[in-house]
Structures are given as structure tokens and as C-alpha cells.
PDB file of C-alpha atoms in Angstrom:
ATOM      1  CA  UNK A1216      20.288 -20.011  -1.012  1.00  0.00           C
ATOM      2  CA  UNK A1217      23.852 -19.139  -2.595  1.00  0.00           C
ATOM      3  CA  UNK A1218      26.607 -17.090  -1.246  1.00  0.00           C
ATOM      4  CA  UNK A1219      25.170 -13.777  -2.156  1.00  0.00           C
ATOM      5  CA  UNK A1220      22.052 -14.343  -1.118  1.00  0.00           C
ATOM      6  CA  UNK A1221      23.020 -15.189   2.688  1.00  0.00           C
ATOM      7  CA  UNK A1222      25.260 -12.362   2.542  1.00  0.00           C
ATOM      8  CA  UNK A1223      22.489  -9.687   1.446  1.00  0.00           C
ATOM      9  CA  UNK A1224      19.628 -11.991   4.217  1.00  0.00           C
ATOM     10  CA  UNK A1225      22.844 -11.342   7.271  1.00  0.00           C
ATOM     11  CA  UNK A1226      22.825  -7.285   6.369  1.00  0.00           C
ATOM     12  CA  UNK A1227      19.142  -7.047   6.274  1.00  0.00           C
ATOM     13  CA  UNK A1228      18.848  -8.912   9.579  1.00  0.00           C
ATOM     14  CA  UNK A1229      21.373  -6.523  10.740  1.00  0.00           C
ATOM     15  CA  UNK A1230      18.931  -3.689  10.197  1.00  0.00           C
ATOM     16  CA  UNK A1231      16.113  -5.436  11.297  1.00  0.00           C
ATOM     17  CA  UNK A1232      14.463  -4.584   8.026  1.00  0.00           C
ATOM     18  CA  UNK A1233      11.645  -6.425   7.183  1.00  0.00           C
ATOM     19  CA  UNK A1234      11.690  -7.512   3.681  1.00  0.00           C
ATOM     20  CA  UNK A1235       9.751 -10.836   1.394  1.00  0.00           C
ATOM     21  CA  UNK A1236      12.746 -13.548   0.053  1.00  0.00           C
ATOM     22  CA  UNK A1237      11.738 -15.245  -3.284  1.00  0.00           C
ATOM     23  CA  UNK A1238      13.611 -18.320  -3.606  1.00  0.00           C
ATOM     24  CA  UNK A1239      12.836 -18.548  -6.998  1.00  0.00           C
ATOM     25  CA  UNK A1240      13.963 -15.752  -8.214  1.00  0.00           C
ATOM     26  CA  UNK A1241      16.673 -15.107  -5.775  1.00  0.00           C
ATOM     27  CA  UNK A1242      15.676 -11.807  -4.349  1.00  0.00           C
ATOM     28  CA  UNK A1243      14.773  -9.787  -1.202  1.00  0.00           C
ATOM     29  CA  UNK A1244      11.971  -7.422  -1.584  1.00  0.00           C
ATOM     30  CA  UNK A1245      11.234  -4.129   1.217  1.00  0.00           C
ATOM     31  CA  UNK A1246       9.663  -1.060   1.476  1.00  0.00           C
ATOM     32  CA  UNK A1247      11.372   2.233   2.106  1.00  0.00           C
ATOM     33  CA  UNK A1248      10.187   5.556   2.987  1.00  0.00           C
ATOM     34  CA  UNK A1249      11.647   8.458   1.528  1.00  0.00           C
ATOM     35  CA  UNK A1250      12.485  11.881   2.112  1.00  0.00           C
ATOM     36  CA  UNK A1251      10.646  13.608  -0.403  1.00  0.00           C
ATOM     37  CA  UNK A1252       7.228  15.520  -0.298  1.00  0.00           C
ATOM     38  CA  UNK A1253       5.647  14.184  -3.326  1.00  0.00           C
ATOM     39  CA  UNK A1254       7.702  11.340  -4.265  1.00  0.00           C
ATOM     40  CA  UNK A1255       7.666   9.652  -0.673  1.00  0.00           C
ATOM     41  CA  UNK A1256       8.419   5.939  -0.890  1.00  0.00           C
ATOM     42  CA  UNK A1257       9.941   3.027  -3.449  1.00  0.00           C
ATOM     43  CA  UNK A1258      10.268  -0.436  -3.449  1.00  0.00           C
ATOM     44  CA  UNK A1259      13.706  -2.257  -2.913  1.00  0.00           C
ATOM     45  CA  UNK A1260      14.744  -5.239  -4.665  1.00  0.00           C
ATOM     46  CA  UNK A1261      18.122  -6.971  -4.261  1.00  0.00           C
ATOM     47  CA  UNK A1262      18.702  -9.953  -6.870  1.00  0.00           C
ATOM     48  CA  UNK A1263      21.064 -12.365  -6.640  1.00  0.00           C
ATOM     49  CA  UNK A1264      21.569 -13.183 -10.255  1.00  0.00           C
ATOM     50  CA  UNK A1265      23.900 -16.047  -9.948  1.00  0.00           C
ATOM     51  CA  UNK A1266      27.092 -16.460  -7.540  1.00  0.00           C
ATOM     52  CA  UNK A1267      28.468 -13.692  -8.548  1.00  0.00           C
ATOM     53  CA  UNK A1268      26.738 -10.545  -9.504  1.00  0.00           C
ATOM     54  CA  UNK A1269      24.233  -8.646  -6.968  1.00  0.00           C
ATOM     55  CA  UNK A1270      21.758  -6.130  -8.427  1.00  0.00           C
ATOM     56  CA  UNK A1271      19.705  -3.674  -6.338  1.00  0.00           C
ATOM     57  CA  UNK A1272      17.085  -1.537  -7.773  1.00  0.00           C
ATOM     58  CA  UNK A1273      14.973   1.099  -6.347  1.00  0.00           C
ATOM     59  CA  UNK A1274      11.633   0.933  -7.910  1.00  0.00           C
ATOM     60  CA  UNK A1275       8.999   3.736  -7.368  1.00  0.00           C
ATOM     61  CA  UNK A1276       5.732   3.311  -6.377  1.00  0.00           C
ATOM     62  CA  UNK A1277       4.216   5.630  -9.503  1.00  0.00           C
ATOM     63  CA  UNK A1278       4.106   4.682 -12.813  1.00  0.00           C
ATOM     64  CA  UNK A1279       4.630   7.829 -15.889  1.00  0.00           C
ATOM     65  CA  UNK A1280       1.605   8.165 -18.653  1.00  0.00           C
ATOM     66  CA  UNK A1281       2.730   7.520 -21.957  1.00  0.00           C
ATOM     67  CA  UNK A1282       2.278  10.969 -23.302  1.00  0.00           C
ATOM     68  CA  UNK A1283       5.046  11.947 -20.122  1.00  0.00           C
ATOM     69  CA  UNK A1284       7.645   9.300 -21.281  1.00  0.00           C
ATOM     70  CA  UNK A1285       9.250  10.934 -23.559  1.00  0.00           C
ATOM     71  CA  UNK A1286      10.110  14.127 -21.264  1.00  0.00           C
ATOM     72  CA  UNK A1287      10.471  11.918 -18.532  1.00  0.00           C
ATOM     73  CA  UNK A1288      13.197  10.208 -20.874  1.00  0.00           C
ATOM     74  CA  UNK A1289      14.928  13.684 -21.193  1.00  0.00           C
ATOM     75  CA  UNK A1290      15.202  14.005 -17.568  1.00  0.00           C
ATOM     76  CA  UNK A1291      16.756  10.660 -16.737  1.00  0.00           C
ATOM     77  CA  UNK A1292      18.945  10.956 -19.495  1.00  0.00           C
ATOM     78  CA  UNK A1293      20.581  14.489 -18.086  1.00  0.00           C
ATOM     79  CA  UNK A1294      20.439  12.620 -14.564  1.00  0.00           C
ATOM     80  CA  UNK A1295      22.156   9.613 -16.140  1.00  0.00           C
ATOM     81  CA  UNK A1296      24.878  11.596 -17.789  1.00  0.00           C
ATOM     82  CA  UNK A1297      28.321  11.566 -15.961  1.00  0.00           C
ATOM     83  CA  UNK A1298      26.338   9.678 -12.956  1.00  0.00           C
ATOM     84  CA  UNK A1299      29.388   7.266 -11.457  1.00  0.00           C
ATOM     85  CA  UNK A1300      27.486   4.652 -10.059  1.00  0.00           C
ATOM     86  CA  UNK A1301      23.897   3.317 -11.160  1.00  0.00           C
ATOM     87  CA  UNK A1302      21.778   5.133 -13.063  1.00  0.00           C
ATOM     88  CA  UNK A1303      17.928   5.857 -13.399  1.00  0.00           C
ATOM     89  CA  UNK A1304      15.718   3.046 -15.731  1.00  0.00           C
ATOM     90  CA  UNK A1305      12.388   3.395 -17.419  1.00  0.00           C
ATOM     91  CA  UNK A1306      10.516   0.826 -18.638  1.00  0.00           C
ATOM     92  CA  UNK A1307       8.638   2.441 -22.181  1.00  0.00           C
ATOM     93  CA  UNK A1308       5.657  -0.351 -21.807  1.00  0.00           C
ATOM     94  CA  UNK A1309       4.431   0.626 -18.829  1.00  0.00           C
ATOM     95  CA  UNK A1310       6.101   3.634 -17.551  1.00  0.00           C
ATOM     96  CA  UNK A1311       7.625   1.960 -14.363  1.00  0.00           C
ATOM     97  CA  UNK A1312      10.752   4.092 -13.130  1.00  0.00           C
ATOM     98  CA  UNK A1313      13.859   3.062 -11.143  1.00  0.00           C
ATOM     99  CA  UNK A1314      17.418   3.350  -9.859  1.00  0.00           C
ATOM    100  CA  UNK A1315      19.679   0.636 -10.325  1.00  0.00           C
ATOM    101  CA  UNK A1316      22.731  -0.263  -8.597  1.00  0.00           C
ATOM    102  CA  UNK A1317      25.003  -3.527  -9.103  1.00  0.00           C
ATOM    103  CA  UNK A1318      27.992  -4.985  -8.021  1.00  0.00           C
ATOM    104  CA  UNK A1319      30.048  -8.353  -9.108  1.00  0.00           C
ATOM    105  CA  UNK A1320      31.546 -10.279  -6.253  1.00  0.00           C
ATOM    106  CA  UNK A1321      33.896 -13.169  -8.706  1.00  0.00           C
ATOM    107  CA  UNK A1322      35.987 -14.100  -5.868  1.00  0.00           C
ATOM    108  CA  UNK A1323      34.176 -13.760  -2.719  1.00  0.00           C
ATOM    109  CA  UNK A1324      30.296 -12.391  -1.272  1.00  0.00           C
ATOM    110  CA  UNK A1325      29.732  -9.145  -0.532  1.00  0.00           C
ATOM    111  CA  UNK A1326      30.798  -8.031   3.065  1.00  0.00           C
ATOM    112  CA  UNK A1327      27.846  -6.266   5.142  1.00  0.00           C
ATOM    113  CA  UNK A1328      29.834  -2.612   4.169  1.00  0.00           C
ATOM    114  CA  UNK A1329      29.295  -3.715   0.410  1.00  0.00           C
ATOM    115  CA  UNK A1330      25.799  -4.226   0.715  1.00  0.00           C
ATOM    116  CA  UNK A1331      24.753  -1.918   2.619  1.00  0.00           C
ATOM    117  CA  UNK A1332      26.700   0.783   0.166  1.00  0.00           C
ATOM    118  CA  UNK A1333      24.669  -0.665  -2.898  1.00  0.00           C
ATOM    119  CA  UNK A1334      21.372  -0.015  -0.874  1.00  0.00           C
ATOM    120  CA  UNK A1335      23.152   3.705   0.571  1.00  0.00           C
ATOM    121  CA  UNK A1336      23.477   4.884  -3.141  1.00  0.00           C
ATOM    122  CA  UNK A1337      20.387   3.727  -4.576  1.00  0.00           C
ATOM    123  CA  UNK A1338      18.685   5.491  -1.666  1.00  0.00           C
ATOM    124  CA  UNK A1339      20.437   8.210  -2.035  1.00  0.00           C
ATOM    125  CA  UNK A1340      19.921   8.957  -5.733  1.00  0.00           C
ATOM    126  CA  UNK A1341      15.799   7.756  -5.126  1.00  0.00           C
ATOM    127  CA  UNK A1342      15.464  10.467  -2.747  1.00  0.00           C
ATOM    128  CA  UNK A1343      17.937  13.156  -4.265  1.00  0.00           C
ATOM    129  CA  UNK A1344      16.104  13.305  -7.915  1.00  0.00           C
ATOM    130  CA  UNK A1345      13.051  11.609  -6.939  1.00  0.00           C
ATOM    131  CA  UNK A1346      10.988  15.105  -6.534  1.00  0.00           C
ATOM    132  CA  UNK A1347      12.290  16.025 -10.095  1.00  0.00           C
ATOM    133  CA  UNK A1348      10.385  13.472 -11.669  1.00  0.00           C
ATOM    134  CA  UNK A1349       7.095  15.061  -9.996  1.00  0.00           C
ATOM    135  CA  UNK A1350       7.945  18.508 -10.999  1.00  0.00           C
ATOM    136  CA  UNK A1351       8.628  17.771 -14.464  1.00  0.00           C
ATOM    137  CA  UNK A1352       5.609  15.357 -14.753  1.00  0.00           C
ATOM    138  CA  UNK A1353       3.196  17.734 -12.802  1.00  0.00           C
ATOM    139  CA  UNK A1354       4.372  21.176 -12.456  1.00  0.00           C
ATOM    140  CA  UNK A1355       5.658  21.527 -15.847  1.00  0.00           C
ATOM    141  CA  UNK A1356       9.530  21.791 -14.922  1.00  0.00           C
ATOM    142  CA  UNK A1357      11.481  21.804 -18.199  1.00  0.00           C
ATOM    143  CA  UNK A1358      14.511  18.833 -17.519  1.00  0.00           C
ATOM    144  CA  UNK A1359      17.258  20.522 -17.724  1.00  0.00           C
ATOM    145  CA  UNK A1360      16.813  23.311 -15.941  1.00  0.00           C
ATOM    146  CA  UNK A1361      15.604  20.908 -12.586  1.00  0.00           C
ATOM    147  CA  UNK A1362      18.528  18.882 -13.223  1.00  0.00           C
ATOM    148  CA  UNK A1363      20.716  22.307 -12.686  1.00  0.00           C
ATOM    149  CA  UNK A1364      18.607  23.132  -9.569  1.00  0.00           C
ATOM    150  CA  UNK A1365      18.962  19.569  -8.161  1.00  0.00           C
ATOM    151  CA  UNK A1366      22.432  19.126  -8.714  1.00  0.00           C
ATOM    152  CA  UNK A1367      23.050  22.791  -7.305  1.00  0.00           C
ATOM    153  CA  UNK A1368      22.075  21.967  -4.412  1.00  0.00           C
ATOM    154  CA  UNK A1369      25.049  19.417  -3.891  1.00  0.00           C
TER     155      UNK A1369
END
């Protein structure tokens, strides 16, 4: 286990979050719960690319047909735009959908504060445009104007 790794294993024991460790791949793997009606949970991942960098992504737990991709591709593209940290990811194979944050630690690992902001934001974001996904997937919500609503609401 490197640096990073023991760093991001001491904040989630801090929590007393349960989560799956993959040696192999050098990541941490938990559930959260979010505060949304229809878009109500995502996986978190925290990888621990090397000795240095640290992603963390916040994967949802519903995938987007193919014929919703490409308005679904809209909407995370207005998200994206003039987003400061992170940014929303979709995979055009398979439709999977997350939030990704990162950080690079060259000289040290990450402090408990530093994780636990990389998880903060990502949960953040999941939650605060999660529901827009559903209501331009489902209810027909044209992308722009539920980014304005979402983002109005700040």
C-alpha cells in the first residue's frame, strides 16, 4: 500500500465508512446515498494512481440508452462549462455517467482535510445536478434550460 493509499484508508476509517480496497488496482470502493428523489445513490471510487496523483470519481448507479447520449452529452457539457473543480464524464459505449475529482500530492500525501474535500465536492456536484440527468432523460427537460434552474438555485 503506498503513501496515498494509507492516507485515503486513515480518512475513511475516520468516518467509519465502510468501503472494498483492491490492492491491485489501488483503490477504495463505497456506497453513498444521496439526496435526490430520483437519482438517490452512486458509487465512490478513490484511485491511487501512483505516489502521487489521487483520483475520486462518483459513479452512478444508472446507465443512459444510447438514443439519450447525445442529449445527455448536451447537458454535461453546459454543467462542465466554467465548472472549477471536476467535471461530469460519460462513457459513449455503455452510457455509464460520473463526476470526477483529482488531486496531485508531488511532495507529500494528502492530509485527512484534502481527502475528505475531494470526496465533499464530488458529493456535492453528484447530488446538486444529479436530478437533472433524470429530468432531461425522463421528463423531457431541454439542457439548458435545467442547467439555468439548477444553477439558480445556488
Amino acid at each position: 500500500m503506498n503513501g496515498i493509499e494509507k492516507a485515503v484508508k486513515t480518512y475513511l476509517d475516520s468516518q467509519n465508512w465502510h468501503y472494498k480496497h483492491d490492492e491491485e488496482e489501488r483503490s477504495f470502493t463505497l456506497g453513498m446515498r444521496l439526496e435526490n428523489d430520483d437519482v438517490d445513490s452512486c458509487q465512490i471510487v478513490l484511485t491511487a494512481r501512483d505516489e502521487e496523483d489521487l483520483s475520486c470519481k462518483f459513479v452512478y448507479e444508472f446507465k443512459i440508452p444510447e438514443k439519450k447520449r447525445p442529449i445527455i452529452s448536451e447537458y454535461i457539457t453546459r454543467v462542465n462549462y466554467g465548472m472549477f473543480l471536476g467535471g461530469f464524464q460519460m462513457d459513449l459505449r455503455d452510457g455509464e455517467i460520473f463526476y470526477k475529482t483529482a488531486g496531485v500530492f508531488s511532495d507529500s500525501v494528502p492530509m485527512n482535510d484534502e481527502v475528505r474535500r475531494l470526496i465533499q465536492v464530488g458529493i456535492r456536484m453528484a447530488e446538486k445536478y444529479g436530478q437533472g440527468f433524470y429530468e432531461v432523460m425522463y421528463k423531457g427537460g431541454d439542457p439548458a434550460n435545467v442547467v439555468k434552474a439548477i444553477e439558480a438555485n445556488d
